[in-house]
């Protein structure tokens, strides 16, 4: 872990039962550049048609402008391009594709929030945690069922979770730990961002576009 990541983790543990107000200070030009480097270089373009390669030609200047807009609260979340991909079980599911610049800022914010909430997880939690996979979860479950005291396994699939995510409940959940004004304002902008599909833009009142798993998308 970097010094900054250690600081965020320590801050989260120190104030485990209170809210954090100064998380945006950890999002700097180095965080944005690191986010850019971690993105999939072949990732699909958003509504602006910008690719990873073409965005990079703008150099640090583009990211400095992005950082300034974020810090001033003037950054506007662009529309998300919606596409559909096939499911193993048949049918399709929608995916949201943000612009490259939006992915960079999202990944930087995600990096801070992951470190905050990582301190909350139990050791047996595996879903959407950095450095953990479904294969590790299966191995853990096998060990517990085979040699532990587990006698029941409940398998639940939440239908259309991303499409029906309640914005109010999500904000209430964030209220428990994250009250940084800039970060919360940015999350609200992402929740309210338009969805572009077949040339038409809609503005959701619930749900959030499901994306290719972060940060390598």
mmCIF file with all atom_site columns, N, CA and C in Angstrom, residues 8-40:
data_model
loop_
_atom_site.group_PDB
_atom_site.id
_atom_site.type_symbol
_atom_site.label_atom_id
_atom_site.label_alt_id
_atom_site.label_comp_id
_atom_site.label_asym_id
_atom_site.label_entity_id
_atom_site.label_seq_id
_atom_site.pdbx_PDB_ins_code
_atom_site.Cartn_x
_atom_site.Cartn_y
_atom_site.Cartn_z
_atom_site.occupancy
_atom_site.B_iso_or_equiv
_atom_site.pdbx_formal_charge
_atom_site.auth_seq_id
_atom_site.auth_comp_id
_atom_site.auth_asym_id
_atom_site.auth_atom_id
_atom_site.pdbx_PDB_model_num
ATOM 1  N N  . UNK A 1 8  ? -5.484  6.740  4.533   1.00 0.00 ? 8  UNK A N  1
ATOM 2  C CA . UNK A 1 8  ? -6.946  6.620  4.431   1.00 0.00 ? 8  UNK A CA 1
ATOM 3  C C  . UNK A 1 8  ? -7.441  5.484  5.318   1.00 0.00 ? 8  UNK A C  1
ATOM 4  N N  . UNK A 1 9  ? -6.754  4.343  5.261   1.00 0.00 ? 9  UNK A N  1
ATOM 5  C CA . UNK A 1 9  ? -7.148  3.191  6.081   1.00 0.00 ? 9  UNK A CA 1
ATOM 6  C C  . UNK A 1 9  ? -7.056  3.524  7.565   1.00 0.00 ? 9  UNK A C  1
ATOM 7  N N  . UNK A 1 10 ? -5.989  4.201  7.965   1.00 0.00 ? 10 UNK A N  1
ATOM 8  C CA . UNK A 1 10 ? -5.821  4.581  9.366   1.00 0.00 ? 10 UNK A CA 1
ATOM 9  C C  . UNK A 1 10 ? -6.909  5.564  9.789   1.00 0.00 ? 10 UNK A C  1
ATOM 10 N N  . UNK A 1 11 ? -7.225  6.506  8.922   1.00 0.00 ? 11 UNK A N  1
ATOM 11 C CA . UNK A 1 11 ? -8.279  7.485  9.211   1.00 0.00 ? 11 UNK A CA 1
ATOM 12 C C  . UNK A 1 11 ? -9.617  6.796  9.411   1.00 0.00 ? 11 UNK A C  1
ATOM 13 N N  . UNK A 1 12 ? -9.906  5.825  8.558   1.00 0.00 ? 12 UNK A N  1
ATOM 14 C CA . UNK A 1 12 ? -11.168 5.096  8.652   1.00 0.00 ? 12 UNK A CA 1
ATOM 15 C C  . UNK A 1 12 ? -11.248 4.287  9.942   1.00 0.00 ? 12 UNK A C  1
ATOM 16 N N  . UNK A 1 13 ? -10.152 3.642  10.319  1.00 0.00 ? 13 UNK A N  1
ATOM 17 C CA . UNK A 1 13 ? -10.143 2.846  11.561  1.00 0.00 ? 13 UNK A CA 1
ATOM 18 C C  . UNK A 1 13 ? -10.233 3.744  12.795  1.00 0.00 ? 13 UNK A C  1
ATOM 19 N N  . UNK A 1 14 ? -9.549  4.876  12.746  1.00 0.00 ? 14 UNK A N  1
ATOM 20 C CA . UNK A 1 14 ? -9.537  5.794  13.885  1.00 0.00 ? 14 UNK A CA 1
ATOM 21 C C  . UNK A 1 14 ? -10.920 6.358  14.146  1.00 0.00 ? 14 UNK A C  1
ATOM 22 N N  . UNK A 1 15 ? -11.665 6.631  13.080  1.00 0.00 ? 15 UNK A N  1
ATOM 23 C CA . UNK A 1 15 ? -13.000 7.228  13.206  1.00 0.00 ? 15 UNK A CA 1
ATOM 24 C C  . UNK A 1 15 ? -14.065 6.210  12.776  1.00 0.00 ? 15 UNK A C  1
ATOM 25 N N  . UNK A 1 16 ? -13.919 5.008  13.250  1.00 0.00 ? 16 UNK A N  1
ATOM 26 C CA . UNK A 1 16 ? -14.781 3.901  12.821  1.00 0.00 ? 16 UNK A CA 1
ATOM 27 C C  . UNK A 1 16 ? -16.253 4.144  13.119  1.00 0.00 ? 16 UNK A C  1
ATOM 28 N N  . UNK A 1 17 ? -16.545 4.875  14.179  1.00 0.00 ? 17 UNK A N  1
ATOM 29 C CA . UNK A 1 17 ? -17.941 5.101  14.561  1.00 0.00 ? 17 UNK A CA 1
ATOM 30 C C  . UNK A 1 17 ? -18.431 6.512  14.240  1.00 0.00 ? 17 UNK A C  1
ATOM 31 N N  . UNK A 1 18 ? -17.727 7.198  13.353  1.00 0.00 ? 18 UNK A N  1
ATOM 32 C CA . UNK A 1 18 ? -18.138 8.553  12.981  1.00 0.00 ? 18 UNK A CA 1
ATOM 33 C C  . UNK A 1 18 ? -17.978 8.747  11.479  1.00 0.00 ? 18 UNK A C  1
ATOM 34 N N  . UNK A 1 19 ? -18.414 9.909  10.991  1.00 0.00 ? 19 UNK A N  1
ATOM 35 C CA . UNK A 1 19 ? -18.350 10.182 9.559   1.00 0.00 ? 19 UNK A CA 1
ATOM 36 C C  . UNK A 1 19 ? -17.050 10.887 9.192   1.00 0.00 ? 19 UNK A C  1
ATOM 37 N N  . UNK A 1 20 ? -16.661 10.743 7.939   1.00 0.00 ? 20 UNK A N  1
ATOM 38 C CA . UNK A 1 20 ? -15.430 11.337 7.436   1.00 0.00 ? 20 UNK A CA 1
ATOM 39 C C  . UNK A 1 20 ? -15.773 12.504 6.515   1.00 0.00 ? 20 UNK A C  1
ATOM 40 N N  . UNK A 1 21 ? -15.076 13.625 6.701   1.00 0.00 ? 21 UNK A N  1
ATOM 41 C CA . UNK A 1 21 ? -15.437 14.854 5.988   1.00 0.00 ? 21 UNK A CA 1
ATOM 42 C C  . UNK A 1 21 ? -14.368 15.358 5.029   1.00 0.00 ? 21 UNK A C  1
ATOM 43 N N  . UNK A 1 22 ? -13.163 14.842 5.057   1.00 0.00 ? 22 UNK A N  1
ATOM 44 C CA . UNK A 1 22 ? -12.094 15.416 4.248   1.00 0.00 ? 22 UNK A CA 1
ATOM 45 C C  . UNK A 1 22 ? -11.442 14.385 3.336   1.00 0.00 ? 22 UNK A C  1
ATOM 46 N N  . UNK A 1 23 ? -12.261 13.568 2.706   1.00 0.00 ? 23 UNK A N  1
ATOM 47 C CA . UNK A 1 23 ? -11.717 12.523 1.843   1.00 0.00 ? 23 UNK A CA 1
ATOM 48 C C  . UNK A 1 23 ? -11.251 13.067 0.500   1.00 0.00 ? 23 UNK A C  1
ATOM 49 N N  . UNK A 1 24 ? -11.853 14.173 0.047   1.00 0.00 ? 24 UNK A N  1
ATOM 50 C CA . UNK A 1 24 ? -11.481 14.691 -1.271  1.00 0.00 ? 24 UNK A CA 1
ATOM 51 C C  . UNK A 1 24 ? -10.019 15.131 -1.329  1.00 0.00 ? 24 UNK A C  1
ATOM 52 N N  . UNK A 1 25 ? -9.425  15.396 -0.156  1.00 0.00 ? 25 UNK A N  1
ATOM 53 C CA . UNK A 1 25 ? -8.032  15.790 -0.124  1.00 0.00 ? 25 UNK A CA 1
ATOM 54 C C  . UNK A 1 25 ? -7.091  14.708 -0.612  1.00 0.00 ? 25 UNK A C  1
ATOM 55 N N  . UNK A 1 26 ? -7.556  13.454 -0.606  1.00 0.00 ? 26 UNK A N  1
ATOM 56 C CA . UNK A 1 26 ? -6.728  12.342 -1.067  1.00 0.00 ? 26 UNK A CA 1
ATOM 57 C C  . UNK A 1 26 ? -6.797  12.164 -2.585  1.00 0.00 ? 26 UNK A C  1
ATOM 58 N N  . UNK A 1 27 ? -7.710  12.890 -3.224  1.00 0.00 ? 27 UNK A N  1
ATOM 59 C CA . UNK A 1 27 ? -7.830  12.797 -4.683  1.00 0.00 ? 27 UNK A CA 1
ATOM 60 C C  . UNK A 1 27 ? -7.032  13.943 -5.296  1.00 0.00 ? 27 UNK A C  1
ATOM 61 N N  . UNK A 1 28 ? -5.876  13.612 -5.826  1.00 0.00 ? 28 UNK A N  1
ATOM 62 C CA . UNK A 1 28 ? -4.987  14.610 -6.414  1.00 0.00 ? 28 UNK A CA 1
ATOM 63 C C  . UNK A 1 28 ? -4.580  14.175 -7.816  1.00 0.00 ? 28 UNK A C  1
ATOM 64 N N  . UNK A 1 29 ? -3.641  14.908 -8.402  1.00 0.00 ? 29 UNK A N  1
ATOM 65 C CA . UNK A 1 29 ? -3.244  14.607 -9.777  1.00 0.00 ? 29 UNK A CA 1
ATOM 66 C C  . UNK A 1 29 ? -2.606  13.225 -9.877  1.00 0.00 ? 29 UNK A C  1
ATOM 67 N N  . UNK A 1 30 ? -1.923  12.795 -8.817  1.00 0.00 ? 30 UNK A N  1
ATOM 68 C CA . UNK A 1 30 ? -1.305  11.467 -8.824  1.00 0.00 ? 30 UNK A CA 1
ATOM 69 C C  . UNK A 1 30 ? -2.368  10.371 -8.805  1.00 0.00 ? 30 UNK A C  1
ATOM 70 N N  . UNK A 1 31 ? -3.445  10.616 -8.051  1.00 0.00 ? 31 UNK A N  1
ATOM 71 C CA . UNK A 1 31 ? -4.544  9.649  -7.999  1.00 0.00 ? 31 UNK A CA 1
ATOM 72 C C  . UNK A 1 31 ? -5.212  9.536  -9.370  1.00 0.00 ? 31 UNK A C  1
ATOM 73 N N  . UNK A 1 32 ? -5.420  10.671 -10.035 1.00 0.00 ? 32 UNK A N  1
ATOM 74 C CA . UNK A 1 32 ? -6.051  10.642 -11.351 1.00 0.00 ? 32 UNK A CA 1
ATOM 75 C C  . UNK A 1 32 ? -5.160  9.955  -12.378 1.00 0.00 ? 32 UNK A C  1
ATOM 76 N N  . UNK A 1 33 ? -3.874  10.263 -12.339 1.00 0.00 ? 33 UNK A N  1
ATOM 77 C CA . UNK A 1 33 ? -2.962  9.640  -13.292 1.00 0.00 ? 33 UNK A CA 1
ATOM 78 C C  . UNK A 1 33 ? -2.875  8.131  -13.039 1.00 0.00 ? 33 UNK A C  1
ATOM 79 N N  . UNK A 1 34 ? -2.835  7.745  -11.771 1.00 0.00 ? 34 UNK A N  1
ATOM 80 C CA . UNK A 1 34 ? -2.824  6.326  -11.441 1.00 0.00 ? 34 UNK A CA 1
ATOM 81 C C  . UNK A 1 34 ? -4.080  5.628  -11.922 1.00 0.00 ? 34 UNK A C  1
ATOM 82 N N  . UNK A 1 35 ? -5.223  6.306  -11.810 1.00 0.00 ? 35 UNK A N  1
ATOM 83 C CA . UNK A 1 35 ? -6.494  5.747  -12.279 1.00 0.00 ? 35 UNK A CA 1
ATOM 84 C C  . UNK A 1 35 ? -6.452  5.554  -13.789 1.00 0.00 ? 35 UNK A C  1
ATOM 85 N N  . UNK A 1 36 ? -5.932  6.548  -14.493 1.00 0.00 ? 36 UNK A N  1
ATOM 86 C CA . UNK A 1 36 ? -5.824  6.462  -15.947 1.00 0.00 ? 36 UNK A CA 1
ATOM 87 C C  . UNK A 1 36 ? -4.959  5.270  -16.359 1.00 0.00 ? 36 UNK A C  1
ATOM 88 N N  . UNK A 1 37 ? -3.846  5.079  -15.679 1.00 0.00 ? 37 UNK A N  1
ATOM 89 C CA . UNK A 1 37 ? -2.934  3.993  -16.026 1.00 0.00 ? 37 UNK A CA 1
ATOM 90 C C  . UNK A 1 37 ? -3.555  2.622  -15.745 1.00 0.00 ? 37 UNK A C  1
ATOM 91 N N  . UNK A 1 38 ? -4.461  2.550  -14.781 1.00 0.00 ? 38 UNK A N  1
ATOM 92 C CA . UNK A 1 38 ? -5.074  1.268  -14.431 1.00 0.00 ? 38 UNK A CA 1
ATOM 93 C C  . UNK A 1 38 ? -6.227  0.889  -15.355 1.00 0.00 ? 38 UNK A C  1
ATOM 94 N N  . UNK A 1 39 ? -6.756  1.838  -16.097 1.00 0.00 ? 39 UNK A N  1
ATOM 95 C CA . UNK A 1 39 ? -7.877  1.523  -16.972 1.00 0.00 ? 39 UNK A CA 1
ATOM 96 C C  . UNK A 1 39 ? -7.454  0.580  -18.091 1.00 0.00 ? 39 UNK A C  1
ATOM 97 N N  . UNK A 1 40 ? -8.398  -0.195 -18.545 1.00 0.00 ? 40 UNK A N  1
ATOM 98 C CA . UNK A 1 40 ? -8.173  -1.074 -19.686 1.00 0.00 ? 40 UNK A CA 1
ATOM 99 C C  . UNK A 1 40 ? -7.938  -0.227 -20.935 1.00 0.00 ? 40 UNK A C  1
#
